[in-house]
Amino acid sequence: MHESILPYSLAPFVVALLFVLSGLMAIGSNMVLAQDLSTKSIVELTTASGRTFRGTLSPKSNFDTVRITSTRGSIELTRPIAWKAIRELTINEQPASFEQLKTLIHRVHEAGSPTGISSGLLTIGPSTAFSNENEVAVIQNEDSQKSAPIASLSAWATYKNWDQNPTVDGLEVTFSAEDAEGMPTVAQGYLEAELYAFQSESYSGVPQGQGSRFERVGAWRIPLNQTTARYDSRVARLPYQGNSPATDGGISPHGILVLKLIVPGQGTFAASLDDVRLRPYSALRDANQLTGNPRFTRGENPRYRPYKNP
């Protein structure tokens, strides 16, 4: 009788012992991982835009902005990256979590603090407050606030509506000044843009163009300090001028956008974007219009005129 009861009485103790052992193993593994995090650990961050930044953590990193320092020859570059822009991260070539990044930031702060105490570190993860830090900023020798020279201009554009009505208001251009290695760098100056498209004319007026003329339909000049930071790029809005491609079907639905980044002391950097869509495509609206109905409802856009292919 006693022999049959004994195994059942020991079962809870065996389960508890296994639970304690598994907890100790987990703590041990975490301690080993924490010991591997040194202030010189190599951090690699991938942002939402697909760019990857690799280097060591700067002591100026915090939980709004992570600053990655890399070295190119004798030049030391530090790039600030917003927490909310980070999508993937590794530490010393191993996948890591935000908690491990937090621990590493603490250690970097402690190493750079005379008292060994890290102050002002309260929370981890993206801040709910808007951060003015811009991922596009590249700081060379942070104290001197210099940047790598600009080598090229990278950009793309799409039509955009930014007010209360449903009509497209203009083009939104996302652009980035890049250095010789294709990394974003800071720039000061102006962005100039010109939009070219086909515009319908009478056949007798432009017989060689079969009733259409390819001409400029918009031009803009925007100071860079009036553009908006978005991850590692800048965003400029180009509102349609005069005859809007969104409301005038006499303008072709696609165009060519010519961009020029004018940077005093460095020069002019140009980029051309072909086949930029100027207004939404809708097979349903096309079919509705072919049956004799208005393309837009009364509350949308009664001024629209259909475009005729040259």
Tab-separated table of C-alpha atoms in Angstrom:
chain	number	residue	atom	x	y	z
A	1	MET	CA	0.000	0.000	0.000
A	2	HIS	CA	2.751	2.427	0.968
A	3	GLU	CA	4.758	1.475	-2.115
A	4	SER	CA	1.853	2.449	-4.420
A	5	ILE	CA	1.382	5.836	-2.731
A	6	LEU	CA	5.064	6.852	-2.733
A	7	PRO	CA	5.450	7.568	-6.507
A	8	TYR	CA	2.361	9.792	-6.504
A	9	SER	CA	3.602	11.748	-3.478
A	10	LEU	CA	6.959	12.465	-5.178
A	11	ALA	CA	5.458	13.604	-8.504
A	12	PRO	CA	4.796	17.243	-7.473
A	13	PHE	CA	8.339	17.569	-6.154
A	14	VAL	CA	9.790	16.223	-9.423
A	15	VAL	CA	7.729	18.695	-11.467
A	16	ALA	CA	8.800	21.583	-9.232
A	17	LEU	CA	12.455	20.541	-9.514
A	18	LEU	CA	12.254	20.461	-13.327
A	19	PHE	CA	10.628	23.903	-13.337
A	20	VAL	CA	13.421	25.342	-11.171
A	21	LEU	CA	16.118	23.783	-13.362
A	22	SER	CA	14.558	25.200	-16.558
A	23	GLY	CA	14.395	28.648	-14.953
A	24	LEU	CA	18.052	28.478	-13.953
A	25	MET	CA	19.024	27.463	-17.487
A	26	ALA	CA	17.083	30.406	-18.935
A	27	ILE	CA	18.729	32.817	-16.506
A	28	GLY	CA	22.110	31.381	-17.375
A	29	SER	CA	21.549	31.802	-21.089
A	30	ASN	CA	20.448	35.404	-20.556
A	31	MET	CA	23.545	36.099	-18.460
A	32	VAL	CA	25.766	34.700	-21.208
A	33	LEU	CA	24.000	36.852	-23.806
A	34	ALA	CA	24.314	39.944	-21.641
A	35	GLN	CA	28.032	39.258	-21.155
A	36	ASP	CA	28.470	39.193	-24.951
A	37	LEU	CA	27.179	42.780	-25.213
A	38	SER	CA	30.179	45.081	-25.069
A	39	THR	CA	30.349	48.773	-25.906
A	40	LYS	CA	32.191	47.812	-29.118
A	41	SER	CA	29.503	45.387	-30.275
A	42	ILE	CA	28.643	45.715	-33.967
A	43	VAL	CA	25.014	46.740	-34.457
A	44	GLU	CA	23.234	46.409	-37.805
A	45	LEU	CA	19.847	48.112	-38.246
A	46	THR	CA	17.432	47.774	-41.179
A	47	THR	CA	14.856	50.540	-41.566
A	48	ALA	CA	11.359	50.524	-43.051
A	49	SER	CA	12.765	51.990	-46.271
A	50	GLY	CA	15.054	48.958	-46.680
A	51	ARG	CA	18.326	50.732	-45.891
A	52	THR	CA	20.840	49.032	-43.621
A	53	PHE	CA	23.179	50.828	-41.224
A	54	ARG	CA	26.111	49.075	-39.539
A	55	GLY	CA	28.528	50.208	-36.860
A	56	THR	CA	28.896	50.758	-33.133
A	57	LEU	CA	26.536	52.675	-30.869
A	58	SER	CA	27.306	56.318	-30.179
A	59	PRO	CA	27.057	57.468	-26.525
A	60	LYS	CA	24.485	60.006	-27.755
A	61	SER	CA	21.996	57.220	-28.519
A	62	ASN	CA	18.710	57.288	-26.614
A	63	PHE	CA	15.257	55.738	-26.879
A	64	ASP	CA	14.035	58.258	-29.437
A	65	THR	CA	17.038	58.006	-31.721
A	66	VAL	CA	19.701	55.326	-32.166
A	67	ARG	CA	23.015	56.705	-33.438
A	68	ILE	CA	25.226	54.324	-35.404
A	69	THR	CA	28.897	55.247	-35.817
A	70	SER	CA	30.919	53.798	-38.699
A	71	THR	CA	34.429	54.482	-39.960
A	72	ARG	CA	35.551	55.074	-43.535
A	73	GLY	CA	39.298	55.402	-43.534
A	74	SER	CA	40.100	58.341	-41.270
A	75	ILE	CA	36.530	59.663	-41.371
A	76	GLU	CA	34.053	58.791	-38.643
A	77	LEU	CA	30.369	59.023	-39.612
A	78	THR	CA	27.421	58.966	-37.227
A	79	ARG	CA	23.880	58.494	-38.496
A	80	PRO	CA	20.825	59.123	-36.290
A	81	ILE	CA	18.002	56.613	-36.885
A	82	ALA	CA	14.536	56.984	-35.369
A	83	TRP	CA	13.382	54.054	-33.207
A	84	LYS	CA	10.083	53.892	-35.071
A	85	ALA	CA	11.964	53.414	-38.357
A	86	ILE	CA	13.778	50.244	-37.212
A	87	ARG	CA	12.344	46.982	-38.546
A	88	GLU	CA	15.197	44.484	-38.032
A	89	LEU	CA	18.350	44.498	-35.930
A	90	THR	CA	21.337	42.283	-35.217
A	91	ILE	CA	24.112	42.565	-32.640
A	92	ASN	CA	27.440	40.896	-33.446
A	93	GLU	CA	25.859	39.161	-36.461
A	94	GLN	CA	23.127	37.582	-34.288
A	95	PRO	CA	19.398	38.474	-34.398
A	96	ALA	CA	18.612	40.681	-31.426
A	97	SER	CA	15.604	42.195	-29.681
A	98	PHE	CA	14.862	45.761	-28.652
A	99	GLU	CA	15.449	44.687	-25.041
A	100	GLN	CA	19.021	43.680	-25.917
A	101	LEU	CA	19.513	46.964	-27.755
A	102	LYS	CA	18.288	48.738	-24.621
A	103	THR	CA	20.849	46.870	-22.526
A	104	LEU	CA	23.618	47.800	-24.949
A	105	ILE	CA	22.629	51.488	-24.870
A	106	HIS	CA	22.762	51.371	-21.057
A	107	ARG	CA	26.286	49.928	-21.186
A	108	VAL	CA	27.472	52.517	-23.695
A	109	HIS	CA	26.094	55.296	-21.473
A	110	GLU	CA	27.681	53.791	-18.370
A	111	ALA	CA	31.047	53.496	-20.114
A	112	GLY	CA	30.911	57.157	-21.139
A	113	SER	CA	29.659	58.442	-17.787
A	114	PRO	CA	32.221	59.511	-15.121
A	115	THR	CA	30.004	58.098	-12.373
A	116	GLY	CA	29.103	54.968	-14.288
A	117	ILE	CA	25.412	55.788	-13.909
A	118	SER	CA	23.181	56.153	-16.940
A	119	SER	CA	20.640	58.937	-16.490
A	120	GLY	CA	17.488	59.756	-18.344
A	121	LEU	CA	16.859	56.239	-19.667
A	122	LEU	CA	13.310	55.403	-18.693
A	123	THR	CA	11.483	53.641	-21.527
A	124	ILE	CA	12.268	51.543	-24.536
A	125	GLY	CA	10.822	51.585	-28.034
A	126	PRO	CA	9.328	54.270	-30.254
A	127	SER	CA	8.408	57.520	-28.564
A	128	THR	CA	4.819	58.739	-28.858
A	129	ALA	CA	6.111	62.270	-29.292
A	130	PHE	CA	7.178	63.393	-32.750
A	131	SER	CA	10.935	63.336	-33.119
A	132	ASN	CA	12.690	66.016	-35.131
A	133	GLU	CA	15.619	63.690	-35.662
A	134	ASN	CA	15.994	62.768	-39.320
A	135	GLU	CA	17.393	59.502	-40.540
A	136	VAL	CA	18.847	61.240	-43.584
A	137	ALA	CA	21.298	63.192	-41.427
A	138	VAL	CA	24.883	61.999	-41.735
A	139	ILE	CA	27.203	63.628	-39.226
A	140	GLN	CA	30.949	63.513	-39.845
A	141	ASN	CA	32.845	64.094	-36.607
A	142	GLU	CA	29.651	65.013	-34.760
A	143	ASP	CA	31.063	68.069	-33.037
A	144	SER	CA	31.993	69.809	-36.309
A	145	GLN	CA	28.597	69.012	-37.919
A	146	LYS	CA	30.174	68.251	-41.319
A	147	SER	CA	28.767	65.789	-43.852
A	148	ALA	CA	30.027	63.543	-46.615
A	149	PRO	CA	30.052	65.270	-50.041
A	150	ILE	CA	26.976	64.768	-52.199
A	151	ALA	CA	27.485	62.605	-55.285
A	152	SER	CA	23.962	62.041	-56.624
A	153	LEU	CA	20.242	62.610	-56.143
A	154	SER	CA	17.840	59.696	-55.639
A	155	ALA	CA	14.077	60.286	-55.905
A	156	TRP	CA	10.653	58.881	-56.727
A	157	ALA	CA	7.238	60.555	-57.004
A	158	THR	CA	3.544	59.739	-56.840
A	159	TYR	CA	0.294	61.683	-57.040
A	160	LYS	CA	-1.159	62.693	-53.681
A	161	ASN	CA	-4.276	64.154	-52.093
A	162	TRP	CA	-3.564	66.213	-48.960
A	163	ASP	CA	-6.818	68.063	-48.273
A	164	GLN	CA	-10.446	67.186	-47.493
A	165	ASN	CA	-11.803	66.707	-51.016
A	166	PRO	CA	-11.191	63.507	-53.031
A	167	THR	CA	-9.326	65.220	-55.875
A	168	VAL	CA	-5.575	64.739	-56.338
A	169	ASP	CA	-3.768	67.925	-55.267
A	170	GLY	CA	-0.320	67.353	-56.719
A	171	LEU	CA	2.810	65.229	-56.650
A	172	GLU	CA	4.655	64.082	-53.557
A	173	VAL	CA	8.392	63.642	-54.159
A	174	THR	CA	10.529	61.519	-51.844
A	175	PHE	CA	14.198	62.293	-52.397
A	176	SER	CA	17.589	61.766	-50.808
A	177	ALA	CA	21.013	63.298	-51.338
A	178	GLU	CA	23.542	60.449	-51.470
A	179	ASP	CA	27.306	60.257	-51.155
A	180	ALA	CA	29.682	58.309	-53.408
A	181	GLU	CA	28.788	55.047	-51.638
A	182	GLY	CA	25.035	55.531	-52.030
A	183	MET	CA	24.449	56.453	-48.398
A	184	PRO	CA	22.180	59.404	-47.488
A	185	THR	CA	23.927	62.600	-46.493
A	186	VAL	CA	22.838	66.066	-45.408
A	187	ALA	CA	22.217	68.869	-47.882
A	188	GLN	CA	21.287	72.534	-47.676
A	189	GLY	CA	19.865	74.502	-50.565
A	190	TYR	CA	16.894	74.202	-52.912
A	191	LEU	CA	14.944	71.582	-54.802
A	192	GLU	CA	13.777	72.621	-58.269
A	193	ALA	CA	11.218	70.563	-60.199
A	194	GLU	CA	9.673	70.767	-63.670
A	195	LEU	CA	6.793	68.615	-64.904
A	196	TYR	CA	6.348	67.838	-68.616
A	197	ALA	CA	3.340	66.128	-70.216
A	198	PHE	CA	1.274	65.984	-73.407
A	199	GLN	CA	-1.446	68.628	-73.649
A	200	SER	CA	-4.279	68.429	-76.162
A	201	GLU	CA	-4.405	71.039	-78.927
A	202	SER	CA	-6.368	71.349	-82.132
A	203	TYR	CA	-5.055	69.152	-84.935
A	204	SER	CA	-4.712	72.155	-87.220
A	205	GLY	CA	-2.701	73.989	-84.590
A	206	VAL	CA	-0.214	71.153	-84.050
A	207	PRO	CA	-0.435	68.856	-87.091
A	208	GLN	CA	3.060	67.452	-86.536
A	209	GLY	CA	2.030	66.430	-83.020
A	210	GLN	CA	-1.264	64.872	-84.122
A	211	GLY	CA	-3.262	67.332	-82.052
A	212	SER	CA	-1.107	67.390	-78.909
A	213	ARG	CA	1.913	69.265	-77.644
A	214	PHE	CA	4.568	68.024	-75.205
A	215	GLU	CA	5.251	70.947	-72.891
A	216	ARG	CA	5.923	72.029	-69.344
A	217	VAL	CA	2.813	72.022	-67.166
A	218	GLY	CA	4.373	72.908	-63.810
A	219	ALA	CA	7.514	74.307	-62.145
A	220	TRP	CA	8.487	74.583	-58.471
A	221	ARG	CA	11.392	75.818	-56.330
A	222	ILE	CA	11.352	74.697	-52.687
A	223	PRO	CA	13.947	75.408	-49.947
A	224	LEU	CA	15.075	72.164	-48.323
A	225	ASN	CA	14.224	73.494	-44.870
A	226	GLN	CA	10.578	73.574	-46.008
A	227	THR	CA	10.561	69.854	-46.835
A	228	THR	CA	9.606	67.096	-44.394
A	229	ALA	CA	11.802	64.349	-42.947
A	230	ARG	CA	10.647	60.780	-43.599
A	231	TYR	CA	12.961	58.028	-42.367
A	232	ASP	CA	16.255	58.526	-44.274
A	233	SER	CA	14.787	60.820	-46.963
A	234	ARG	CA	13.061	64.177	-47.433
A	235	VAL	CA	9.553	64.751	-48.805
A	236	ALA	CA	8.440	67.726	-50.907
A	237	ARG	CA	4.918	68.468	-52.103
A	238	LEU	CA	4.409	69.886	-55.586
A	239	PRO	CA	0.862	71.289	-55.878
A	240	TYR	CA	-0.538	71.285	-59.403
A	241	GLN	CA	-0.513	74.690	-61.085
A	242	GLY	CA	-2.849	76.243	-63.653
A	243	ASN	CA	-4.501	73.409	-65.554
A	244	SER	CA	-4.317	70.532	-63.100
A	245	PRO	CA	-3.707	67.030	-64.526
A	246	ALA	CA	-6.160	65.818	-61.877
A	247	THR	CA	-9.045	67.889	-63.264
A	248	ASP	CA	-8.039	68.482	-66.885
A	249	GLY	CA	-8.269	65.415	-69.094
A	250	GLY	CA	-6.548	67.410	-71.827
A	251	ILE	CA	-3.292	66.669	-70.000
A	252	SER	CA	-1.867	63.160	-70.383
A	253	PRO	CA	-2.149	60.841	-67.351
A	254	HIS	CA	1.648	60.360	-67.288
A	255	GLY	CA	4.484	62.859	-67.331
A	256	ILE	CA	8.216	63.375	-66.906
A	257	LEU	CA	9.449	65.020	-63.714
A	258	VAL	CA	12.884	66.683	-63.843
A	259	LEU	CA	14.461	67.363	-60.434
A	260	LYS	CA	17.474	69.499	-59.553
A	261	LEU	CA	19.043	69.662	-56.110
A	262	ILE	CA	20.955	72.945	-55.859
A	263	VAL	CA	23.509	72.919	-53.039
A	264	PRO	CA	25.630	76.078	-52.661
A	265	GLY	CA	29.303	75.199	-52.573
A	266	GLN	CA	28.808	71.718	-54.042
A	267	GLY	CA	26.848	72.170	-57.260
A	268	THR	CA	23.637	70.980	-58.902
A	269	PHE	CA	22.532	67.333	-58.840
A	270	ALA	CA	19.786	66.231	-61.237
A	271	ALA	CA	17.405	63.302	-61.597
A	272	SER	CA	14.658	62.575	-64.147
A	273	LEU	CA	11.614	60.445	-63.363
A	274	ASP	CA	9.844	58.975	-66.400
A	275	ASP	CA	6.222	57.832	-66.651
A	276	VAL	CA	5.152	59.506	-63.410
A	277	ARG	CA	1.452	58.858	-62.870
A	278	LEU	CA	-0.359	62.212	-62.538
A	279	ARG	CA	-3.835	60.991	-61.590
A	280	PRO	CA	-5.431	57.669	-60.571
A	281	TYR	CA	-6.299	55.057	-63.168
A	282	SER	CA	-9.836	53.698	-62.970
A	283	ALA	CA	-11.190	51.145	-65.435
A	284	LEU	CA	-14.602	51.510	-63.781
A	285	ARG	CA	-14.723	55.264	-64.416
A	286	ASP	CA	-13.503	54.747	-67.982
A	287	ALA	CA	-16.270	52.241	-68.659
A	288	ASN	CA	-18.873	54.486	-67.031
A	289	GLN	CA	-17.768	57.415	-69.168
A	290	LEU	CA	-17.888	55.370	-72.380
A	291	THR	CA	-21.571	54.667	-71.719
A	292	GLY	CA	-22.269	58.405	-71.706
A	293	ASN	CA	-22.242	58.978	-67.945
A	294	PRO	CA	-20.095	61.572	-66.132
A	295	ARG	CA	-16.669	60.337	-65.110
A	296	PHE	CA	-17.042	61.884	-61.649
A	297	THR	CA	-20.045	62.311	-59.390
A	298	ARG	CA	-21.369	65.803	-58.791
A	299	GLY	CA	-19.559	66.124	-55.473
A	300	GLU	CA	-16.207	64.991	-56.860
A	301	ASN	CA	-15.053	66.742	-59.997
A	302	PRO	CA	-17.562	68.085	-62.538
A	303	ARG	CA	-14.879	69.999	-64.465
A	304	TYR	CA	-13.029	66.956	-65.783
A	305	ARG	CA	-12.455	66.747	-69.550
A	306	PRO	CA	-11.465	63.393	-71.115
A	307	TYR	CA	-7.967	63.003	-72.529
A	308	LYS	CA	-7.572	61.945	-76.151
A	309	ASN	CA	-4.505	59.926	-77.028
A	310	PRO	CA	-2.339	61.609	-79.705
